[in-house]
PDB file of C-alpha atoms in Angstrom:
ATOM      1  CA  MET A  25      11.105  19.655   8.504  1.00  0.00           C
ATOM      2  CA  PRO A  26      13.571  20.576   5.774  1.00  0.00           C
ATOM      3  CA  LEU A  27      15.866  23.418   4.996  1.00  0.00           C
ATOM      4  CA  VAL A  28      14.180  25.313   2.161  1.00  0.00           C
ATOM      5  CA  LEU A  29      16.385  27.169  -0.333  1.00  0.00           C
ATOM      6  CA  ALA A  30      14.130  29.818  -1.823  1.00  0.00           C
ATOM      7  CA  ALA A  31      14.995  31.786  -4.950  1.00  0.00           C
ATOM      8  CA  THR A  32      14.084  35.478  -4.863  1.00  0.00           C
ATOM      9  CA  PRO A  33      13.590  37.950  -7.736  1.00  0.00           C
ATOM     10  CA  ILE A  34      16.786  39.259  -9.341  1.00  0.00           C
ATOM     11  CA  GLY A  35      15.253  42.690  -9.798  1.00  0.00           C
ATOM     12  CA  ASP A  36      11.532  42.914 -10.439  1.00  0.00           C
ATOM     13  CA  PRO A  37       9.537  41.834  -7.338  1.00  0.00           C
ATOM     14  CA  ARG A  38       6.678  40.754  -9.601  1.00  0.00           C
ATOM     15  CA  ASP A  39       8.796  37.740 -10.526  1.00  0.00           C
ATOM     16  CA  ALA A  40       8.324  36.328  -7.024  1.00  0.00           C
ATOM     17  CA  SER A  41       6.384  33.072  -7.198  1.00  0.00           C
ATOM     18  CA  PRO A  42       3.256  32.301  -5.127  1.00  0.00           C
ATOM     19  CA  ARG A  43       5.164  29.394  -3.618  1.00  0.00           C
ATOM     20  CA  LEU A  44       7.882  31.760  -2.371  1.00  0.00           C
ATOM     21  CA  GLY A  45       5.201  33.724  -0.548  1.00  0.00           C
ATOM     22  CA  GLU A  46       3.761  30.560   0.976  1.00  0.00           C
ATOM     23  CA  GLU A  47       7.181  29.396   2.172  1.00  0.00           C
ATOM     24  CA  LEU A  48       8.051  32.767   3.723  1.00  0.00           C
ATOM     25  CA  ALA A  49       4.715  32.976   5.496  1.00  0.00           C
ATOM     26  CA  GLY A  50       4.854  29.386   6.721  1.00  0.00           C
ATOM     27  CA  ALA A  51       8.466  29.379   7.920  1.00  0.00           C
ATOM     28  CA  ASP A  52       9.480  29.031  11.539  1.00  0.00           C
ATOM     29  CA  VAL A  53      12.734  30.828  10.766  1.00  0.00           C
ATOM     30  CA  VAL A  54      13.739  32.954   7.770  1.00  0.00           C
ATOM     31  CA  ALA A  55      17.498  33.275   7.317  1.00  0.00           C
ATOM     32  CA  ALA A  56      18.254  36.138   4.950  1.00  0.00           C
ATOM     33  CA  GLU A  57      21.406  37.638   3.471  1.00  0.00           C
ATOM     34  CA  ASP A  58      19.889  41.052   4.188  1.00  0.00           C
ATOM     35  CA  THR A  59      16.938  41.136   6.564  1.00  0.00           C
ATOM     36  CA  ARG A  60      15.869  44.583   5.327  1.00  0.00           C
ATOM     37  CA  ARG A  61      15.597  43.362   1.760  1.00  0.00           C
ATOM     38  CA  VAL A  62      13.530  40.305   2.619  1.00  0.00           C
ATOM     39  CA  ARG A  63      11.191  42.432   4.738  1.00  0.00           C
ATOM     40  CA  ARG A  64      10.780  44.853   1.830  1.00  0.00           C
ATOM     41  CA  LEU A  65      10.134  41.983  -0.575  1.00  0.00           C
ATOM     42  CA  ALA A  66       7.591  40.427   1.795  1.00  0.00           C
ATOM     43  CA  GLY A  67       5.813  43.789   2.046  1.00  0.00           C
ATOM     44  CA  GLU A  68       5.646  44.054  -1.757  1.00  0.00           C
ATOM     45  CA  MET A  69       4.238  40.524  -1.889  1.00  0.00           C
ATOM     46  CA  GLY A  70       1.735  41.154   0.906  1.00  0.00           C
ATOM     47  CA  VAL A  71       3.270  38.407   3.028  1.00  0.00           C
ATOM     48  CA  ASP A  72       3.622  38.389   6.807  1.00  0.00           C
ATOM     49  CA  LEU A  73       7.022  37.048   7.906  1.00  0.00           C
ATOM     50  CA  PRO A  74       7.498  34.974  11.054  1.00  0.00           C
ATOM     51  CA  GLU A  75       8.890  36.597  14.173  1.00  0.00           C
ATOM     52  CA  ARG A  76      12.279  34.961  13.702  1.00  0.00           C
ATOM     53  CA  VAL A  77      14.012  36.652  10.754  1.00  0.00           C
ATOM     54  CA  ILE A  78      17.784  36.476  11.154  1.00  0.00           C
ATOM     55  CA  SER A  79      20.755  37.526   9.061  1.00  0.00           C
ATOM     56  CA  TYR A  80      22.834  34.890   7.299  1.00  0.00           C
ATOM     57  CA  HIS A  81      25.641  36.271   5.152  1.00  0.00           C
ATOM     58  CA  GLU A  82      29.273  35.638   4.258  1.00  0.00           C
ATOM     59  CA  HIS A  83      30.549  37.231   7.461  1.00  0.00           C
ATOM     60  CA  ASN A  84      28.464  35.215   9.913  1.00  0.00           C
ATOM     61  CA  GLU A  85      27.466  32.003   8.101  1.00  0.00           C
ATOM     62  CA  ALA A  86      30.162  29.937   9.841  1.00  0.00           C
ATOM     63  CA  ALA A  87      28.791  30.916  13.249  1.00  0.00           C
ATOM     64  CA  ARG A  88      25.085  30.793  12.324  1.00  0.00           C
ATOM     65  CA  THR A  89      25.068  27.464  10.455  1.00  0.00           C
ATOM     66  CA  GLU A  90      25.222  25.275  13.570  1.00  0.00           C
ATOM     67  CA  ASP A  91      22.293  27.077  15.231  1.00  0.00           C
ATOM     68  CA  LEU A  92      20.201  26.858  12.067  1.00  0.00           C
ATOM     69  CA  LEU A  93      21.070  23.182  11.660  1.00  0.00           C
ATOM     70  CA  ASP A  94      19.829  22.616  15.210  1.00  0.00           C
ATOM     71  CA  ALA A  95      16.558  24.295  14.278  1.00  0.00           C
ATOM     72  CA  VAL A  96      16.115  21.964  11.292  1.00  0.00           C
ATOM     73  CA  ALA A  97      16.963  18.963  13.448  1.00  0.00           C
ATOM     74  CA  LYS A  98      14.259  20.011  15.939  1.00  0.00           C
ATOM     75  CA  GLY A  99      11.668  19.966  13.170  1.00  0.00           C
ATOM     76  CA  GLU A 100      11.532  23.674  12.440  1.00  0.00           C
ATOM     77  CA  ARG A 101      11.061  24.861   8.878  1.00  0.00           C
ATOM     78  CA  VAL A 102      14.014  27.095   7.971  1.00  0.00           C
ATOM     79  CA  VAL A 103      13.749  29.141   4.770  1.00  0.00           C
ATOM     80  CA  LEU A 104      17.006  30.545   3.426  1.00  0.00           C
ATOM     81  CA  VAL A 105      16.969  33.489   0.997  1.00  0.00           C
ATOM     82  CA  THR A 106      19.650  35.746  -0.434  1.00  0.00           C
ATOM     83  CA  ASP A 107      19.434  39.217  -1.920  1.00  0.00           C
ATOM     84  CA  ALA A 108      18.651  37.911  -5.407  1.00  0.00           C
ATOM     85  CA  GLY A 109      18.438  34.543  -7.128  1.00  0.00           C
ATOM     86  CA  MET A 110      19.219  31.136  -5.697  1.00  0.00           C
ATOM     87  CA  PRO A 111      21.024  30.733  -2.368  1.00  0.00           C
ATOM     88  CA  SER A 112      24.485  29.104  -2.636  1.00  0.00           C
ATOM     89  CA  VAL A 113      25.021  30.246  -6.253  1.00  0.00           C
ATOM     90  CA  SER A 114      27.752  32.859  -5.677  1.00  0.00           C
ATOM     91  CA  ASP A 115      25.845  33.630  -2.463  1.00  0.00           C
ATOM     92  CA  PRO A 116      25.710  32.178   1.084  1.00  0.00           C
ATOM     93  CA  GLY A 117      24.049  28.794   1.412  1.00  0.00           C
ATOM     94  CA  TYR A 118      26.497  26.075   0.403  1.00  0.00           C
ATOM     95  CA  ARG A 119      27.847  25.668   3.951  1.00  0.00           C
ATOM     96  CA  PHE A 120      24.323  25.211   5.348  1.00  0.00           C
ATOM     97  CA  VAL A 121      23.300  22.753   2.617  1.00  0.00           C
ATOM     98  CA  ARG A 122      26.454  20.700   3.204  1.00  0.00           C
ATOM     99  CA  ALA A 123      25.843  20.659   6.957  1.00  0.00           C
ATOM    100  CA  CYS A 124      22.280  19.409   6.465  1.00  0.00           C
ATOM    101  CA  ILE A 125      23.378  16.692   4.066  1.00  0.00           C
ATOM    102  CA  ASP A 126      26.144  15.537   6.407  1.00  0.00           C
ATOM    103  CA  ALA A 127      23.612  15.415   9.265  1.00  0.00           C
ATOM    104  CA  ASP A 128      21.111  13.513   7.074  1.00  0.00           C
ATOM    105  CA  GLU A 129      18.603  16.346   7.323  1.00  0.00           C
ATOM    106  CA  PRO A 130      16.269  17.059   4.370  1.00  0.00           C
ATOM    107  CA  VAL A 131      16.884  19.922   1.940  1.00  0.00           C
ATOM    108  CA  THR A 132      14.453  21.175  -0.673  1.00  0.00           C
ATOM    109  CA  CYS A 133      14.246  24.135  -3.019  1.00  0.00           C
ATOM    110  CA  VAL A 134      11.802  26.721  -4.297  1.00  0.00           C
ATOM    111  CA  PRO A 135      12.930  27.444  -7.875  1.00  0.00           C
ATOM    112  CA  GLY A 136      12.781  30.906  -9.288  1.00  0.00           C
ATOM    113  CA  PRO A 137      14.514  33.659 -11.267  1.00  0.00           C
ATOM    114  CA  SER A 138      18.103  33.116 -12.375  1.00  0.00           C
ATOM    115  CA  ALA A 139      20.453  35.757 -13.748  1.00  0.00           C
ATOM    116  CA  VAL A 140      22.614  32.980 -15.247  1.00  0.00           C
ATOM    117  CA  LEU A 141      19.834  31.414 -17.298  1.00  0.00           C
ATOM    118  CA  MET A 142      18.277  34.751 -18.263  1.00  0.00           C
ATOM    119  CA  ALA A 143      21.610  36.109 -19.509  1.00  0.00           C
ATOM    120  CA  LEU A 144      22.248  32.925 -21.469  1.00  0.00           C
ATOM    121  CA  ALA A 145      18.853  33.116 -23.123  1.00  0.00           C
ATOM    122  CA  LEU A 146      19.338  36.776 -24.064  1.00  0.00           C
ATOM    123  CA  SER A 147      22.957  36.495 -25.187  1.00  0.00           C
ATOM    124  CA  GLY A 148      22.296  34.959 -28.585  1.00  0.00           C
ATOM    125  CA  LEU A 149      25.182  32.555 -27.964  1.00  0.00           C
ATOM    126  CA  PRO A 150      24.942  28.730 -27.937  1.00  0.00           C
ATOM    127  CA  VAL A 151      23.200  27.490 -24.778  1.00  0.00           C
ATOM    128  CA  ASP A 152      23.207  23.722 -25.384  1.00  0.00           C
ATOM    129  CA  ARG A 153      26.360  23.483 -23.249  1.00  0.00           C
ATOM    130  CA  PHE A 154      27.601  26.120 -20.819  1.00  0.00           C
ATOM    131  CA  CYS A 155      29.610  26.585 -17.646  1.00  0.00           C
ATOM    132  CA  PHE A 156      29.177  29.072 -14.820  1.00  0.00           C
ATOM    133  CA  GLU A 157      32.389  30.642 -13.531  1.00  0.00           C
ATOM    134  CA  GLY A 158      30.928  33.028 -10.936  1.00  0.00           C
ATOM    135  CA  PHE A 159      32.964  36.114 -10.032  1.00  0.00           C
ATOM    136  CA  LEU A 160      36.481  36.464 -11.402  1.00  0.00           C
ATOM    137  CA  PRO A 161      39.300  37.132  -8.890  1.00  0.00           C
ATOM    138  CA  ARG A 162      39.693  40.728  -7.813  1.00  0.00           C
ATOM    139  CA  LYS A 163      43.458  40.837  -8.249  1.00  0.00           C
ATOM    140  CA  GLY A 164      44.671  41.441 -11.789  1.00  0.00           C
ATOM    141  CA  GLY A 165      47.224  38.631 -11.868  1.00  0.00           C
ATOM    142  CA  GLU A 166      44.790  36.007 -10.600  1.00  0.00           C
ATOM    143  CA  ARG A 167      42.099  37.249 -12.951  1.00  0.00           C
ATOM    144  CA  HIS A 168      44.509  36.954 -15.872  1.00  0.00           C
ATOM    145  CA  ARG A 169      45.457  33.397 -14.869  1.00  0.00           C
ATOM    146  CA  VAL A 170      41.850  32.235 -14.555  1.00  0.00           C
ATOM    147  CA  ILE A 171      40.897  33.664 -17.943  1.00  0.00           C
ATOM    148  CA  THR A 172      43.982  32.088 -19.524  1.00  0.00           C
ATOM    149  CA  ASP A 173      42.922  28.713 -18.105  1.00  0.00           C
ATOM    150  CA  LEU A 174      39.574  29.188 -19.856  1.00  0.00           C
ATOM    151  CA  ALA A 175      41.066  30.101 -23.232  1.00  0.00           C
ATOM    152  CA  THR A 176      40.238  26.702 -24.738  1.00  0.00           C
ATOM    153  CA  GLU A 177      36.925  26.104 -22.933  1.00  0.00           C
ATOM    154  CA  PRO A 178      34.527  25.031 -25.714  1.00  0.00           C
ATOM    155  CA  ARG A 179      31.333  25.722 -23.765  1.00  0.00           C
ATOM    156  CA  THR A 180      29.633  29.106 -23.489  1.00  0.00           C
ATOM    157  CA  MET A 181      30.852  30.741 -20.272  1.00  0.00           C
ATOM    158  CA  VAL A 182      28.872  32.842 -17.776  1.00  0.00           C
ATOM    159  CA  PHE A 183      30.447  35.240 -15.274  1.00  0.00           C
ATOM    160  CA  PHE A 184      29.206  37.647 -12.624  1.00  0.00           C
ATOM    161  CA  GLU A 185      31.154  40.894 -12.352  1.00  0.00           C
ATOM    162  CA  ALA A 186      31.153  44.062 -10.288  1.00  0.00           C
ATOM    163  CA  PRO A 187      30.605  47.358 -12.156  1.00  0.00           C
ATOM    164  CA  HIS A 188      33.957  48.807 -11.053  1.00  0.00           C
ATOM    165  CA  ARG A 189      35.820  45.756 -12.426  1.00  0.00           C
ATOM    166  CA  ILE A 190      33.906  45.015 -15.614  1.00  0.00           C
ATOM    167  CA  ALA A 191      36.091  47.186 -17.902  1.00  0.00           C
ATOM    168  CA  ALA A 192      39.315  45.539 -16.685  1.00  0.00           C
ATOM    169  CA  SER A 193      37.829  42.052 -16.957  1.00  0.00           C
ATOM    170  CA  LEU A 194      36.591  42.604 -20.509  1.00  0.00           C
ATOM    171  CA  GLU A 195      39.956  44.040 -21.511  1.00  0.00           C
ATOM    172  CA  VAL A 196      41.762  40.943 -20.234  1.00  0.00           C
ATOM    173  CA  MET A 197      39.215  38.679 -21.893  1.00  0.00           C
ATOM    174  CA  ALA A 198      39.744  40.414 -25.229  1.00  0.00           C
ATOM    175  CA  GLU A 199      43.503  40.109 -24.806  1.00  0.00           C
ATOM    176  CA  VAL A 200      43.551  36.445 -23.803  1.00  0.00           C
ATOM    177  CA  LEU A 201      40.471  34.957 -25.471  1.00  0.00           C
ATOM    178  CA  GLY A 202      40.682  37.046 -28.624  1.00  0.00           C
ATOM    179  CA  ALA A 203      39.399  40.461 -29.616  1.00  0.00           C
ATOM    180  CA  ASP A 204      36.778  38.918 -31.913  1.00  0.00           C
ATOM    181  CA  ARG A 205      35.399  36.362 -29.416  1.00  0.00           C
ATOM    182  CA  PRO A 206      31.605  36.939 -29.284  1.00  0.00           C
ATOM    183  CA  ALA A 207      30.125  37.946 -25.960  1.00  0.00           C
ATOM    184  CA  ALA A 208      27.223  39.732 -24.268  1.00  0.00           C
ATOM    185  CA  VAL A 209      27.131  42.016 -21.237  1.00  0.00           C
ATOM    186  CA  CYS A 210      23.774  41.907 -19.458  1.00  0.00           C
ATOM    187  CA  ARG A 211      23.080  44.515 -16.811  1.00  0.00           C
ATOM    188  CA  GLU A 212      20.156  45.281 -14.506  1.00  0.00           C
ATOM    189  CA  LEU A 213      18.209  42.222 -15.688  1.00  0.00           C
ATOM    190  CA  THR A 214      14.438  42.511 -15.131  1.00  0.00           C
ATOM    191  CA  LYS A 215      14.888  46.086 -13.857  1.00  0.00           C
ATOM    192  CA  THR A 216      13.824  49.399 -15.379  1.00  0.00           C
ATOM    193  CA  TYR A 217      17.157  50.032 -17.099  1.00  0.00           C
ATOM    194  CA  GLU A 218      17.773  46.483 -18.310  1.00  0.00           C
ATOM    195  CA  GLU A 219      20.389  46.451 -21.057  1.00  0.00           C
ATOM    196  CA  VAL A 220      22.064  43.745 -23.142  1.00  0.00           C
ATOM    197  CA  ARG A 221      25.156  44.653 -25.169  1.00  0.00           C
ATOM    198  CA  ARG A 222      26.283  42.035 -27.701  1.00  0.00           C
ATOM    199  CA  GLY A 223      29.445  42.063 -29.775  1.00  0.00           C
ATOM    200  CA  PRO A 224      33.113  41.051 -29.913  1.00  0.00           C
ATOM    201  CA  LEU A 225      35.049  41.327 -26.665  1.00  0.00           C
ATOM    202  CA  ALA A 226      37.226  44.189 -27.873  1.00  0.00           C
ATOM    203  CA  GLU A 227      34.173  46.260 -28.749  1.00  0.00           C
ATOM    204  CA  LEU A 228      32.528  45.539 -25.403  1.00  0.00           C
ATOM    205  CA  ALA A 229      35.728  46.408 -23.531  1.00  0.00           C
ATOM    206  CA  GLU A 230      35.845  49.763 -25.312  1.00  0.00           C
ATOM    207  CA  TRP A 231      32.209  50.415 -24.443  1.00  0.00           C
ATOM    208  CA  ALA A 232      32.757  49.504 -20.771  1.00  0.00           C
ATOM    209  CA  ALA A 233      35.776  51.804 -20.444  1.00  0.00           C
ATOM    210  CA  ASP A 234      33.395  54.763 -19.938  1.00  0.00           C
ATOM    211  CA  GLY A 235      31.868  53.069 -16.883  1.00  0.00           C
ATOM    212  CA  VAL A 236      29.030  50.592 -16.403  1.00  0.00           C
ATOM    213  CA  ARG A 237      26.540  50.565 -13.546  1.00  0.00           C
ATOM    214  CA  GLY A 238      24.300  47.962 -12.002  1.00  0.00           C
ATOM    215  CA  GLU A 239      24.314  44.211 -11.529  1.00  0.00           C
ATOM    216  CA  ILE A 240      26.250  42.597 -14.370  1.00  0.00           C
ATOM    217  CA  THR A 241      26.307  39.154 -15.950  1.00  0.00           C
ATOM    218  CA  VAL A 242      28.746  38.438 -18.780  1.00  0.00           C
ATOM    219  CA  VAL A 243      28.283  35.654 -21.319  1.00  0.00           C
ATOM    220  CA  VAL A 244      31.237  34.671 -23.520  1.00  0.00           C
ATOM    221  CA  GLY A 245      31.225  32.290 -26.451  1.00  0.00           C
ATOM    222  CA  GLY A 246      33.322  29.119 -26.144  1.00  0.00           C
ATOM    223  CA  ALA A 247      36.523  28.463 -28.069  1.00  0.00           C
ATOM    224  CA  GLU A 248      36.238  26.979 -31.512  1.00  0.00           C
ATOM    225  CA  LYS A 249      38.726  24.208 -32.190  1.00  0.00           C
ATOM    226  CA  THR A 250      40.433  24.835 -35.494  1.00  0.00           C
ATOM    227  CA  THR A 251      43.359  23.239 -37.279  1.00  0.00           C
ATOM    228  CA  ILE A 252      45.809  25.758 -38.663  1.00  0.00           C
ATOM    229  CA  SER A 253      49.364  25.484 -39.920  1.00  0.00           C
ATOM    230  CA  ILE A 254      52.179  25.340 -37.390  1.00  0.00           C
ATOM    231  CA  GLU A 255      53.432  28.665 -38.746  1.00  0.00           C
ATOM    232  CA  ASP A 256      50.111  30.346 -38.077  1.00  0.00           C
ATOM    233  CA  ALA A 257      49.965  28.742 -34.634  1.00  0.00           C
ATOM    234  CA  VAL A 258      53.434  30.117 -33.850  1.00  0.00           C
ATOM    235  CA  ALA A 259      52.312  33.586 -34.953  1.00  0.00           C
ATOM    236  CA  GLU A 260      49.286  33.348 -32.662  1.00  0.00           C
ATOM    237  CA  VAL A 261      51.488  32.330 -29.719  1.00  0.00           C
ATOM    238  CA  LEU A 262      53.883  35.194 -30.329  1.00  0.00           C
ATOM    239  CA  ALA A 263      51.045  37.717 -30.637  1.00  0.00           C
ATOM    240  CA  ARG A 264      49.495  36.658 -27.335  1.00  0.00           C
ATOM    241  CA  HIS A 265      52.898  36.477 -25.663  1.00  0.00           C
ATOM    242  CA  ASP A 266      53.629  40.043 -26.755  1.00  0.00           C
ATOM    243  CA  ARG A 267      50.407  41.083 -24.985  1.00  0.00           C
ATOM    244  CA  GLY A 268      51.764  39.750 -21.704  1.00  0.00           C
ATOM    245  CA  VAL A 269      50.524  36.152 -21.550  1.00  0.00           C
ATOM    246  CA  ARG A 270      53.132  33.706 -20.249  1.00  0.00           C
ATOM    247  CA  LEU A 271      54.712  31.677 -23.055  1.00  0.00           C
ATOM    248  CA  LYS A 272      53.992  28.359 -21.338  1.00  0.00           C
ATOM    249  CA  ASP A 273      50.341  29.248 -20.808  1.00  0.00           C
ATOM    250  CA  VAL A 274      49.737  30.553 -24.290  1.00  0.00           C
ATOM    251  CA  CYS A 275      51.448  27.557 -25.917  1.00  0.00           C
ATOM    252  CA  GLY A 276      49.129  25.228 -24.028  1.00  0.00           C
ATOM    253  CA  ALA A 277      46.055  27.236 -24.954  1.00  0.00           C
ATOM    254  CA  VAL A 278      46.908  27.565 -28.628  1.00  0.00           C
ATOM    255  CA  ALA A 279      47.966  23.925 -28.863  1.00  0.00           C
ATOM    256  CA  THR A 280      44.627  22.764 -27.479  1.00  0.00           C
ATOM    257  CA  SER A 281      42.586  25.051 -29.724  1.00  0.00           C
ATOM    258  CA  THR A 282      44.481  24.238 -32.924  1.00  0.00           C
ATOM    259  CA  GLY A 283      45.208  20.534 -32.560  1.00  0.00           C
ATOM    260  CA  HIS A 284      48.987  20.881 -32.471  1.00  0.00           C
ATOM    261  CA  GLY A 285      51.049  19.167 -29.788  1.00  0.00           C
ATOM    262  CA  LYS A 286      52.077  21.465 -26.968  1.00  0.00           C
ATOM    263  CA  LYS A 287      55.752  20.442 -27.016  1.00  0.00           C
ATOM    264  CA  ALA A 288      55.943  20.608 -30.791  1.00  0.00           C
ATOM    265  CA  LEU A 289      54.422  24.079 -30.773  1.00  0.00           C
ATOM    266  CA  TYR A 290      56.709  25.271 -27.989  1.00  0.00           C
ATOM    267  CA  ASP A 291      59.761  23.962 -29.851  1.00  0.00           C
ATOM    268  CA  ALA A 292      58.581  25.682 -33.018  1.00  0.00           C
ATOM    269  CA  VAL A 293      58.198  28.995 -31.155  1.00  0.00           C
ATOM    270  CA  VAL A 294      61.687  28.688 -29.652  1.00  0.00           C
ATOM    271  CA  ALA A 295      63.137  27.862 -33.083  1.00  0.00           C
ATOM    272  CA  HIS A 296      61.311  30.824 -34.653  1.00  0.00           C
ATOM    273  CA  ARG A 297      62.605  33.232 -32.038  1.00  0.00           C
ATOM    274  CA  ARG A 298      66.128  31.863 -32.430  1.00  0.00           C
ATOM    275  CA  ASP A 299      66.027  32.197 -36.218  1.00  0.00           C
ATOM    276  CA  HIS A 300      64.702  35.773 -36.000  1.00  0.00           C
ATOM    277  CA  SER A 301      66.803  36.989 -33.081  1.00  0.00           C
ATOM    278  CA  ASP A 302      69.145  39.055 -35.231  1.00  0.00           C
TER     279      ASP A 302
END
């Protein structure tokens, strides 16, 4: 029997699929990120869970994976669920999937609600090509570096973020990616107080400064590649550098987005600063 990755509702329990109910009811073992949540969901669905409902979260997945893999190997049907959405997508599950694949055990999936896809659809931004970046680093310096690395990403980007960090993340995005870069902040998707805020990053950062609650997904438009004069490119580098971005990083980002060579742009910046040092 396979490991079954089962997507759960991201907010509204009515989004649970009939197949999710069948899998939960027919499982030999249900491994859940939060056993209380899955029991509550099963109650709302009118589903009786098996006797074996165990916790499987970031703090115990290393220890629990081997036991659950043994259960799959013995022919037991193990259903893995997380608090919301698809297991292994910024949630526990990857380690178990990898273990099953390495042991040549079958893995299947019950599709369902996705905060990533819902936010993309609601954002109003291009969705033909996108990338999912998950949660940004908690530390400010690392967060700044990651966003700088994404400055020239042409695809629409999707992030998860915690409510107490969203204001700082949007502020850095506006600083590094550009104040006018279009974006959308989606909070409490499918829930009673669902809200989608669309606008330039600077405007969203100002809005978030007063505090934002709930589960948050951020969608940011990709970089547009434009060809501008070397003088304008130098001015853009200097403006970003003045805001605290490392000169080497910003030269690389601006060079990629404008079509100028990185070394040529760096040399032009150095020459400009030398000529205007007095």
